């Protein structure tokens, strides 16, 4: 009996998924089919799914995400691309620390055990990765480069430390970046976030704000929703910056506003409770006590009159200065001109503290102006643009014109200047946690802040650290870690005890995959030049601002360091939908989790893959269905049963050269046509928008037609072999183990991923055309070609769409329309 790679071509009668999948996974691993190297003679394709946190078990969201990438990878390899498809582990983070506290297991042990288990789970799904490029962010070999990047940014002024009011999660007891505060809660645990003053390290992402915004226009392969979210987060705004002089002092309050058309309506000033004017001017202890006691919840809209007034530079009017809890030093200048008639927040504050409300903008239609002028006092702020009133020489102007004229006036008089501001704030990277990258800085009483020399990297994370989950950074209690000598003077010194935000780890890992063994640099420029940018990136919409914005920033920094020559890291982005069960996202807390391991044990990985790709387009939410999983298994069983039934035909040699289409019987011709049409449709569905569900649906249609076909001679045997082979090749990215086994049965001597992707013949794929004769009252008025097999209603529409028919009928209504055998239409008028 023929042998191929050691496997006997002897198909079992029943489809045994577990046996087949174990066999082929071992074969793929042995052959290292997806282990790649740079090859300038081949077109490259870099496919990447966002790497997981090693929590211990993969879930159905993981399965869907990774199968999408695996399907694309297998397809592109069969299309002749040199495909990079790596995997790694986003391994630093709080869950490991929490597990250490709860179970007394060192974070490193917990993490690496989880990685080992999850890696085997990924292999059971049939996912093929270039495992020699695997990266683990908690390994010193990786995080030394986090530290190296920090030092480069420190040299260039892109890393700095300052005292800052930070977002603080009381439950996690750590700082959160602005992007990590979701609806006033911690992104990890939903605890309400408060403000706290701390010394923090920052990355100056604002240095790249303009470029990040401008380059958003180049992200044509990204969902527009994600690009819009990034634009809004960066938040470019044009306005004016101007000073309000504090009456009776030399100090000024600098403000930025985009609504200079409302300046005449300013009735008070709001400043952050930590604004320098508070410390410099307020001497009343009771006022200071009240200011310090202001709530950190901005929804409360609390304020304290400072006892000082500021002068409106346009009106000369003195207006009270309030410390307000909704103004933060980190946003803008820490001072805001308050216009309660035209800002709802200021309106509510003014009502609470009985402050004046002065209307200076009226609706721009006469009827609306009359209602506002003659109606009751404002119950809400009028925040729209309109016509200026009570605004000196600018009264009567539209808001748009007034904004320009007032900005010009302020610049001319030296009262202010036009500026562009961004909502984006610098990225606070300090975290008061243990399980993260140590920040490579030393504090010396003589030399100050001293960077760790590059040759001393990595600064290793100590293993013998007591973790309690509370209080200051755990590293501060590790005396052997903290105590060191100053690299400059040699005196006693202490290390920084905060660790880096774990989003630093994931902001450049895609670059490390290009050259994971590079020792001299974090990334080899030549390797990155070949592989970057990532051609297809796949992950959840929840990372639209956090990870994706940081990755764009890091890529630009790495470019400016001379290591890459690209501006953007990800060419195309696919944000897959969630897996929904019982009306809610799958989660342990909701008790609606489906265990992938149990499904694979029962149905097989290929069944799970087929269901995951068929149930919904990848960008839409997938509604879990046990019946859908069973349907996917039935689909594979039908193919298996047909192949087993026709195994003798499929095993026989025969000819690879098919006859001309016209030489086949009508039903054989139709099968050949359907095969080429399916190749075209499946290919286009994958190439155009990764709508794997419609690709699988097209395959199901071809399967149905194939199953009803019984060859009557050797030529039709050849056709059946051809069709089955095309079915298997088209199915292979979705159900690779199943397809390998079937293809081997048809006599293939090597893995199907060394086979080329099928190519359709456009002529064969065309539907047969016939001539349609169109009569009006029994006389032939037009003829046209139509596709054979159209239904009567479609044929009627084709007939009435003919120009000659329309000219003859004009506005007359037909009494009757008769369709004869799909070839003739008689219109009676």
PDB file of N, CA and C in Angstrom, residues 61-92:
ATOM      1  N   UNK A  61     -13.551  33.702  23.667  1.00  0.00           N
ATOM      2  CA  UNK A  61     -13.090  34.927  23.021  1.00  0.00           C
ATOM      3  C   UNK A  61     -11.700  34.756  22.441  1.00  0.00           C
ATOM      4  N   UNK A  62     -10.821  34.093  23.210  1.00  0.00           N
ATOM      5  CA  UNK A  62      -9.483  33.756  22.700  1.00  0.00           C
ATOM      6  C   UNK A  62      -9.599  32.897  21.448  1.00  0.00           C
ATOM      7  N   UNK A  63     -10.426  31.855  21.531  1.00  0.00           N
ATOM      8  CA  UNK A  63     -10.544  30.905  20.425  1.00  0.00           C
ATOM      9  C   UNK A  63     -10.919  31.630  19.147  1.00  0.00           C
ATOM     10  N   UNK A  64     -11.936  32.472  19.236  1.00  0.00           N
ATOM     11  CA  UNK A  64     -12.388  33.171  18.036  1.00  0.00           C
ATOM     12  C   UNK A  64     -11.290  34.074  17.486  1.00  0.00           C
ATOM     13  N   UNK A  65     -10.665  34.826  18.362  1.00  0.00           N
ATOM     14  CA  UNK A  65      -9.612  35.750  17.960  1.00  0.00           C
ATOM     15  C   UNK A  65      -8.474  35.020  17.245  1.00  0.00           C
ATOM     16  N   UNK A  66      -8.007  33.926  17.852  1.00  0.00           N
ATOM     17  CA  UNK A  66      -6.836  33.239  17.321  1.00  0.00           C
ATOM     18  C   UNK A  66      -7.160  32.406  16.082  1.00  0.00           C
ATOM     19  N   UNK A  67      -8.370  31.884  16.004  1.00  0.00           N
ATOM     20  CA  UNK A  67      -8.749  31.130  14.803  1.00  0.00           C
ATOM     21  C   UNK A  67      -8.842  32.072  13.600  1.00  0.00           C
ATOM     22  N   UNK A  68      -9.347  33.284  13.820  1.00  0.00           N
ATOM     23  CA  UNK A  68      -9.372  34.263  12.728  1.00  0.00           C
ATOM     24  C   UNK A  68      -7.971  34.455  12.169  1.00  0.00           C
ATOM     25  N   UNK A  69      -7.007  34.684  13.051  1.00  0.00           N
ATOM     26  CA  UNK A  69      -5.631  34.870  12.595  1.00  0.00           C
ATOM     27  C   UNK A  69      -5.061  33.635  11.944  1.00  0.00           C
ATOM     28  N   UNK A  70      -5.415  32.462  12.466  1.00  0.00           N
ATOM     29  CA  UNK A  70      -4.904  31.216  11.916  1.00  0.00           C
ATOM     30  C   UNK A  70      -5.447  30.971  10.509  1.00  0.00           C
ATOM     31  N   UNK A  71      -6.728  31.270  10.297  1.00  0.00           N
ATOM     32  CA  UNK A  71      -7.334  31.115   8.970  1.00  0.00           C
ATOM     33  C   UNK A  71      -6.628  32.023   7.966  1.00  0.00           C
ATOM     34  N   UNK A  72      -6.407  33.275   8.352  1.00  0.00           N
ATOM     35  CA  UNK A  72      -5.733  34.216   7.456  1.00  0.00           C
ATOM     36  C   UNK A  72      -4.314  33.745   7.158  1.00  0.00           C
ATOM     37  N   UNK A  73      -3.617  33.271   8.180  1.00  0.00           N
ATOM     38  CA  UNK A  73      -2.239  32.812   8.017  1.00  0.00           C
ATOM     39  C   UNK A  73      -2.159  31.640   7.048  1.00  0.00           C
ATOM     40  N   UNK A  74      -2.999  30.644   7.249  1.00  0.00           N
ATOM     41  CA  UNK A  74      -2.976  29.465   6.379  1.00  0.00           C
ATOM     42  C   UNK A  74      -3.335  29.841   4.943  1.00  0.00           C
ATOM     43  N   UNK A  75      -4.325  30.697   4.806  1.00  0.00           N
ATOM     44  CA  UNK A  75      -4.733  31.141   3.468  1.00  0.00           C
ATOM     45  C   UNK A  75      -3.589  31.873   2.767  1.00  0.00           C
ATOM     46  N   UNK A  76      -2.952  32.801   3.462  1.00  0.00           N
ATOM     47  CA  UNK A  76      -1.884  33.579   2.842  1.00  0.00           C
ATOM     48  C   UNK A  76      -0.684  32.708   2.477  1.00  0.00           C
ATOM     49  N   UNK A  77      -0.396  31.706   3.308  1.00  0.00           N
ATOM     50  CA  UNK A  77       0.705  30.797   2.988  1.00  0.00           C
ATOM     51  C   UNK A  77       0.405  30.037   1.703  1.00  0.00           C
ATOM     52  N   UNK A  78      -0.836  29.590   1.539  1.00  0.00           N
ATOM     53  CA  UNK A  78      -1.208  28.880   0.314  1.00  0.00           C
ATOM     54  C   UNK A  78      -1.233  29.799  -0.901  1.00  0.00           C
ATOM     55  N   UNK A  79      -1.343  31.113  -0.650  1.00  0.00           N
ATOM     56  CA  UNK A  79      -1.294  32.074  -1.760  1.00  0.00           C
ATOM     57  C   UNK A  79       0.143  32.454  -2.115  1.00  0.00           C
ATOM     58  N   UNK A  80       1.123  31.837  -1.448  1.00  0.00           N
ATOM     59  CA  UNK A  80       2.512  32.061  -1.810  1.00  0.00           C
ATOM     60  C   UNK A  80       3.237  33.110  -1.000  1.00  0.00           C
ATOM     61  N   UNK A  81       2.629  33.583   0.091  1.00  0.00           N
ATOM     62  CA  UNK A  81       3.282  34.587   0.926  1.00  0.00           C
ATOM     63  C   UNK A  81       4.219  33.930   1.941  1.00  0.00           C
ATOM     64  N   UNK A  82       5.254  34.650   2.282  1.00  0.00           N
ATOM     65  CA  UNK A  82       6.121  34.281   3.389  1.00  0.00           C
ATOM     66  C   UNK A  82       5.462  34.862   4.638  1.00  0.00           C
ATOM     67  N   UNK A  83       4.816  34.011   5.430  1.00  0.00           N
ATOM     68  CA  UNK A  83       3.928  34.483   6.487  1.00  0.00           C
ATOM     69  C   UNK A  83       4.592  34.390   7.855  1.00  0.00           C
ATOM     70  N   UNK A  84       4.624  35.519   8.551  1.00  0.00           N
ATOM     71  CA  UNK A  84       5.056  35.552   9.948  1.00  0.00           C
ATOM     72  C   UNK A  84       3.809  35.547  10.826  1.00  0.00           C
ATOM     73  N   UNK A  85       3.710  34.520  11.679  1.00  0.00           N
ATOM     74  CA  UNK A  85       2.548  34.379  12.572  1.00  0.00           C
ATOM     75  C   UNK A  85       3.074  33.947  13.937  1.00  0.00           C
ATOM     76  N   UNK A  86       3.469  34.925  14.770  1.00  0.00           N
ATOM     77  CA  UNK A  86       4.084  34.600  16.063  1.00  0.00           C
ATOM     78  C   UNK A  86       3.080  34.656  17.214  1.00  0.00           C
ATOM     79  N   UNK A  87       3.528  34.216  18.369  1.00  0.00           N
ATOM     80  CA  UNK A  87       2.706  34.261  19.581  1.00  0.00           C
ATOM     81  C   UNK A  87       3.611  34.485  20.775  1.00  0.00           C
ATOM     82  N   UNK A  88       3.071  35.154  21.773  1.00  0.00           N
ATOM     83  CA  UNK A  88       3.813  35.404  23.006  1.00  0.00           C
ATOM     84  C   UNK A  88       2.855  35.665  24.144  1.00  0.00           C
ATOM     85  N   UNK A  89       3.374  36.238  25.224  1.00  0.00           N
ATOM     86  CA  UNK A  89       2.601  36.339  26.461  1.00  0.00           C
ATOM     87  C   UNK A  89       2.799  37.704  27.118  1.00  0.00           C
ATOM     88  N   UNK A  90       1.696  38.391  27.340  1.00  0.00           N
ATOM     89  CA  UNK A  90       1.682  39.680  28.018  1.00  0.00           C
ATOM     90  C   UNK A  90       1.684  39.388  29.516  1.00  0.00           C
ATOM     91  N   UNK A  91       2.856  39.072  30.056  1.00  0.00           N
ATOM     92  CA  UNK A  91       2.936  38.270  31.275  1.00  0.00           C
ATOM     93  C   UNK A  91       3.044  39.034  32.580  1.00  0.00           C
ATOM     94  N   UNK A  92       3.378  40.332  32.536  1.00  0.00           N
ATOM     95  CA  UNK A  92       3.377  41.114  33.765  1.00  0.00           C
ATOM     96  C   UNK A  92       1.955  41.566  34.082  1.00  0.00           C
TER      97      UNK A  92
END
